[in-house]
Short mmCIF file of C-alpha atoms in Angstrom, two decimals:
data_model
loop_
_atom_site.label_atom_id
_atom_site.label_comp_id
_atom_site.label_asym_id
_atom_site.label_seq_id
_atom_site.Cartn_x
_atom_site.Cartn_y
_atom_site.Cartn_z
CA MET A 1 -26.59 55.02 56.60
CA ALA A 2 -29.05 57.90 56.96
CA CYS A 3 -32.72 57.13 57.43
CA THR A 4 -34.77 58.19 54.40
CA VAL A 5 -38.08 60.04 54.79
CA MET A 6 -41.04 58.84 52.73
CA GLY A 7 -43.82 61.41 52.55
CA ILE A 8 -47.41 60.16 52.58
CA LEU A 9 -49.64 61.51 49.82
CA ASN A 10 -53.17 60.14 50.20
CA VAL A 11 -55.35 60.99 47.21
CA THR A 12 -58.39 59.57 48.96
CA PRO A 13 -61.59 60.88 50.56
CA ASP A 14 -61.42 58.60 53.59
CA SER A 15 -57.87 58.11 54.91
CA PHE A 16 -57.80 58.17 58.70
CA SER A 17 -55.77 61.37 59.08
CA ASP A 18 -56.01 63.52 55.96
CA GLY A 19 -58.82 62.00 53.91
CA GLY A 20 -60.14 64.43 51.32
CA ARG A 21 -57.41 67.06 51.73
CA PHE A 22 -55.54 66.00 48.61
CA LEU A 23 -58.23 64.29 46.56
CA ASP A 24 -58.03 67.14 44.02
CA PRO A 25 -55.07 66.38 41.70
CA GLU A 26 -53.73 69.93 41.73
CA ARG A 27 -53.68 70.04 45.52
CA ALA A 28 -52.08 66.58 45.61
CA VAL A 29 -49.31 67.62 43.23
CA ALA A 30 -48.70 70.80 45.22
CA ARG A 31 -48.44 68.77 48.43
CA GLY A 32 -46.04 66.30 46.82
CA LEU A 33 -43.77 69.13 45.68
CA GLU A 34 -44.01 70.72 49.12
CA MET A 35 -42.92 67.49 50.81
CA ALA A 36 -39.98 67.19 48.42
CA ALA A 37 -38.96 70.76 49.26
CA GLU A 38 -39.19 69.85 52.96
CA GLY A 39 -36.73 66.99 52.48
CA ALA A 40 -38.75 63.90 51.59
CA GLN A 41 -36.71 61.62 49.35
CA VAL A 42 -39.68 59.43 48.44
CA ILE A 43 -43.30 60.49 47.81
CA ASP A 44 -45.71 57.60 48.40
CA VAL A 45 -48.93 58.07 46.42
CA GLY A 46 -51.99 56.04 47.42
CA GLY A 47 -55.53 56.06 46.07
CA GLU A 48 -57.16 53.58 48.44
CA SER A 49 -57.42 53.97 52.20
CA THR A 50 -56.05 51.07 54.24
CA ARG A 51 -57.29 52.30 57.62
CA PRO A 52 -59.05 49.68 59.77
CA GLY A 53 -62.49 48.98 58.33
CA ALA A 54 -61.87 50.74 55.01
CA GLU A 55 -63.78 49.39 52.03
CA PRO A 56 -61.98 48.46 48.79
CA VAL A 57 -61.94 50.99 45.96
CA PRO A 58 -62.78 49.89 42.40
CA GLU A 59 -59.69 49.57 40.22
CA ALA A 60 -60.85 52.19 37.72
CA GLU A 61 -61.42 54.75 40.50
CA GLU A 62 -58.03 54.09 42.08
CA ARG A 63 -56.33 54.52 38.71
CA ARG A 64 -58.27 57.76 38.14
CA ARG A 65 -57.03 59.12 41.45
CA VAL A 66 -53.34 58.23 41.29
CA LEU A 67 -52.21 58.25 37.66
CA PRO A 68 -52.61 62.00 36.92
CA VAL A 69 -50.82 62.84 40.17
CA LEU A 70 -47.94 60.47 39.44
CA ARG A 71 -47.49 61.81 35.91
CA ALA A 72 -47.52 65.43 37.03
CA LEU A 73 -45.15 64.83 39.92
CA ARG A 74 -42.71 62.87 37.78
CA ALA A 75 -42.51 65.85 35.45
CA GLU A 76 -41.99 68.39 38.25
CA LEU A 77 -40.11 66.71 41.08
CA PRO A 78 -36.42 67.53 41.44
CA ALA A 79 -33.87 64.93 40.44
CA GLY A 80 -33.25 62.37 43.16
CA VAL A 81 -36.77 62.35 44.61
CA ARG A 82 -38.47 59.04 43.95
CA LEU A 83 -42.14 58.22 43.53
CA SER A 84 -43.73 55.23 45.21
CA ILE A 85 -47.13 53.68 44.51
CA ASP A 86 -49.10 52.35 47.48
CA THR A 87 -51.48 49.75 46.06
CA VAL A 88 -52.50 46.10 46.20
CA LYS A 89 -53.95 45.96 42.67
CA PRO A 90 -51.72 44.55 39.90
CA LYS A 91 -53.16 46.74 37.14
CA VAL A 92 -52.84 49.90 39.22
CA ALA A 93 -49.26 48.95 40.07
CA GLU A 94 -48.37 48.31 36.42
CA GLU A 95 -49.78 51.61 35.22
CA ALA A 96 -48.31 53.54 38.15
CA LEU A 97 -44.84 52.20 37.39
CA ALA A 98 -45.30 53.18 33.76
CA ALA A 99 -46.39 56.67 34.92
CA GLY A 100 -43.18 57.26 36.83
CA ALA A 101 -43.27 55.38 40.14
CA SER A 102 -40.02 53.55 40.90
CA LEU A 103 -40.95 51.83 44.17
CA LEU A 104 -43.86 49.46 44.85
CA ASN A 105 -45.33 49.72 48.36
CA ASP A 106 -47.58 46.69 48.76
CA ILE A 107 -49.42 45.89 52.00
CA SER A 108 -50.73 42.61 50.55
CA GLY A 109 -47.33 40.94 50.17
CA ARG A 110 -48.38 39.53 46.79
CA LEU A 111 -47.13 41.93 44.11
CA TRP A 112 -43.43 41.09 44.11
CA PRO A 113 -43.60 39.41 40.65
CA LEU A 114 -44.53 42.82 39.21
CA ALA A 115 -41.59 44.42 40.99
CA ALA A 116 -39.33 41.71 39.59
CA GLU A 117 -40.62 42.26 36.07
CA ALA A 118 -40.23 46.03 36.29
CA GLN A 119 -36.92 45.75 38.19
CA VAL A 120 -37.98 48.15 40.94
CA PRO A 121 -37.66 47.85 44.73
CA TRP A 122 -40.63 46.38 46.59
CA VAL A 123 -41.91 46.92 50.14
CA ALA A 124 -42.99 43.68 51.80
CA MET A 125 -45.34 44.37 54.70
CA HIS A 126 -46.87 42.12 57.33
CA MET A 127 -50.64 42.29 57.78
CA ARG A 128 -53.14 39.94 59.38
CA GLY A 129 -56.27 39.62 57.22
CA THR A 130 -57.44 42.67 55.28
CA PRO A 131 -58.14 46.29 56.29
CA GLN A 132 -61.75 45.21 56.86
CA THR A 133 -60.80 42.39 59.28
CA MET A 134 -57.28 43.04 60.56
CA GLN A 135 -58.21 44.62 63.89
CA ILE A 136 -60.70 41.93 64.90
CA ASP A 137 -58.97 40.37 67.92
CA PRO A 138 -55.41 39.96 66.57
CA VAL A 139 -53.52 37.30 68.54
CA TYR A 140 -49.87 36.21 68.42
CA GLU A 141 -47.84 33.83 70.58
CA ASP A 142 -44.67 35.85 69.94
CA VAL A 143 -45.36 38.86 67.73
CA CYS A 144 -41.73 39.67 66.89
CA ARG A 145 -40.81 36.08 66.08
CA GLU A 146 -43.90 35.58 63.91
CA VAL A 147 -43.78 38.92 62.08
CA PHE A 148 -40.02 38.99 61.54
CA GLY A 149 -39.99 35.35 60.43
CA PHE A 150 -42.78 36.02 57.93
CA LEU A 151 -40.92 39.02 56.51
CA ALA A 152 -37.65 37.08 56.20
CA ARG A 153 -39.36 34.30 54.25
CA LEU A 154 -41.23 36.73 52.02
CA ALA A 155 -38.10 38.77 51.27
CA GLU A 156 -36.14 35.65 50.37
CA GLU A 157 -38.89 34.50 48.03
CA ALA A 158 -39.04 37.89 46.30
CA LEU A 159 -35.27 38.24 45.95
CA ALA A 160 -34.98 34.72 44.59
CA GLY A 161 -37.72 35.66 42.11
CA GLY A 162 -35.74 38.59 40.75
CA VAL A 163 -36.80 41.64 42.79
CA PRO A 164 -33.71 43.89 42.90
CA GLU A 165 -34.29 45.19 46.44
CA VAL A 166 -36.78 44.38 49.19
CA TYR A 167 -37.73 46.65 52.07
CA VAL A 168 -39.41 44.91 55.00
CA ASP A 169 -42.16 46.63 56.98
CA PRO A 170 -43.50 45.12 60.23
CA GLY A 171 -46.92 46.64 59.52
CA ILE A 172 -47.46 48.71 62.64
CA GLY A 173 -51.23 48.94 63.19
CA PHE A 174 -52.07 46.31 60.58
CA GLY A 175 -53.56 43.47 62.57
CA LYS A 176 -51.87 44.42 65.85
CA THR A 177 -52.92 45.72 69.24
CA THR A 178 -51.18 48.62 70.95
CA ALA A 179 -49.11 46.09 72.93
CA HIS A 180 -48.12 44.31 69.71
CA ASN A 181 -47.10 47.61 68.08
CA LEU A 182 -44.91 48.54 71.04
CA GLU A 183 -43.30 45.11 71.13
CA LEU A 184 -42.49 45.33 67.41
CA LEU A 185 -40.96 48.78 67.87
CA ARG A 186 -38.86 47.50 70.76
CA GLY A 187 -37.75 44.62 68.58
CA LEU A 188 -36.66 46.70 65.58
CA PRO A 189 -32.93 46.08 66.17
CA GLY A 190 -33.61 42.39 65.62
CA LEU A 191 -35.42 43.05 62.34
CA VAL A 192 -32.63 45.37 61.18
CA ALA A 193 -30.10 42.64 62.04
CA GLN A 194 -31.68 40.38 59.40
CA GLY A 195 -29.87 42.52 56.85
CA ARG A 196 -32.78 43.86 54.81
CA PRO A 197 -33.61 47.59 54.72
CA VAL A 198 -36.47 48.21 57.16
CA LEU A 199 -39.35 50.64 56.56
CA VAL A 200 -41.48 51.74 59.52
CA GLY A 201 -44.79 53.60 59.36
CA THR A 202 -46.22 54.86 62.65
CA SER A 203 -47.22 58.39 61.66
CA ARG A 204 -50.33 59.65 63.48
CA LYS A 205 -51.57 56.10 64.10
CA ARG A 206 -54.24 55.30 66.65
CA PHE A 207 -52.00 53.48 69.13
CA LEU A 208 -49.98 56.67 69.62
CA GLY A 209 -53.06 58.34 71.03
CA VAL A 210 -53.41 55.45 73.49
CA VAL A 211 -49.78 55.57 74.59
CA ALA A 212 -49.67 59.38 74.77
CA PRO A 213 -53.18 60.63 75.65
CA GLU A 214 -54.30 64.18 76.36
CA PRO A 215 -54.11 65.37 79.99
CA ASP A 216 -57.79 64.45 80.43
CA GLY A 217 -57.08 60.89 79.27
CA SER A 218 -58.70 61.18 75.85
CA ALA A 219 -56.90 60.22 72.67
CA PRO A 220 -55.69 63.21 70.64
CA PRO A 221 -56.95 63.43 67.05
CA PRO A 222 -54.51 62.28 64.34
CA PRO A 223 -53.01 65.71 63.49
CA ALA A 224 -52.25 66.25 67.18
CA ARG A 225 -50.07 63.13 67.37
CA LEU A 226 -46.99 64.84 65.93
CA ALA A 227 -44.78 64.55 69.02
CA ALA A 228 -45.60 60.86 69.41
CA SER A 229 -45.00 60.30 65.70
CA LEU A 230 -41.61 62.00 65.92
CA ALA A 231 -40.69 59.87 68.93
CA THR A 232 -41.33 56.64 67.04
CA ALA A 233 -39.64 57.90 63.85
CA THR A 234 -36.50 58.86 65.74
CA TRP A 235 -36.58 55.53 67.58
CA ALA A 236 -36.76 53.70 64.24
CA ALA A 237 -33.84 55.71 62.89
CA ALA A 238 -31.77 55.11 66.02
CA CYS A 239 -32.43 51.38 65.62
CA GLY A 240 -30.96 51.51 62.11
CA CYS A 241 -34.11 51.48 60.00
CA ALA A 242 -33.66 52.61 56.41
CA MET A 243 -36.89 54.57 55.91
CA VAL A 244 -39.80 56.07 57.83
CA ARG A 245 -43.18 56.81 56.24
CA VAL A 246 -44.67 60.05 57.59
CA HIS A 247 -47.29 62.76 57.13
CA ASP A 248 -45.24 65.54 58.75
CA VAL A 249 -42.11 65.71 56.61
CA ALA A 250 -40.34 68.89 57.75
CA PRO A 251 -40.22 68.15 61.50
CA THR A 252 -39.31 64.53 60.83
CA VAL A 253 -36.39 65.55 58.60
CA GLN A 254 -35.16 67.87 61.36
CA ALA A 255 -35.49 65.19 64.04
CA LEU A 256 -33.69 62.58 61.94
CA ALA A 257 -30.85 65.00 61.21
CA VAL A 258 -30.21 65.16 64.95
CA VAL A 259 -30.40 61.37 65.30
CA GLY A 260 -28.03 60.93 62.37
CA SER A 261 -25.54 63.33 63.87
CA LEU A 262 -25.66 61.55 67.22
CA ARG A 263 -25.20 58.14 65.59
CA GLU A 264 -22.15 59.45 63.70
CA GLU A 265 -20.65 60.82 66.93
CA VAL A 266 -21.24 57.53 68.75
CA GLY A 267 -19.76 55.57 65.86
CA ALA A 268 -16.66 57.77 65.85
CA ALA A 269 -16.14 57.55 69.61
#
């Protein structure tokens, strides 16, 4: 199965990589259409930053940011391109689904009853604490065993509760050190083997700048982490993950086309 590309559309002033670029609804809609033209099969719209240390956004403000964008995109996107809502707020999720979203991307792990009621797929993600606290000394005895076990239990609960499809996301960068992130990426074949579709989001994240610094040893800024982002996206696809969540759609689509071709050739050999 080919790995799907989910394009990130942050309609926020403070996201870690592109905060403020698409806060204006017209620019956000234009970017969503551009990502679809580049090959994104899902556009993930979020109105609240979840970067480490980010403060919560009032519900009314989050709704104001995302709903006009969702409605406009639903009217203009080509057939076959899905909209996703990235939120932890029940009311925002409800109204976003009514506005045209057909996938619920939930870092809190709590909104599956809404997905069951609406009969839409749900993304179950692992996170320690909240965006305000998650990077304060995260500790695990065995990060893959703990994260993958948590996701398996959560997926089973949601499916038993009526959610039609559950994607599991190990939550790279959400309550993990660089070493934890790398261990989870190495362990992706084990998560895929659980039988649930796996979503991975590493795009432009801070740990990539640690693993792949500039020649002078400094961490490159988020937009300069494209090569590292592509490396982890292609790794996820090669491991059998179902979806990658990215900022840079066009180069990721190209890279995954190569990975898909190679996987087909290996499978036919």
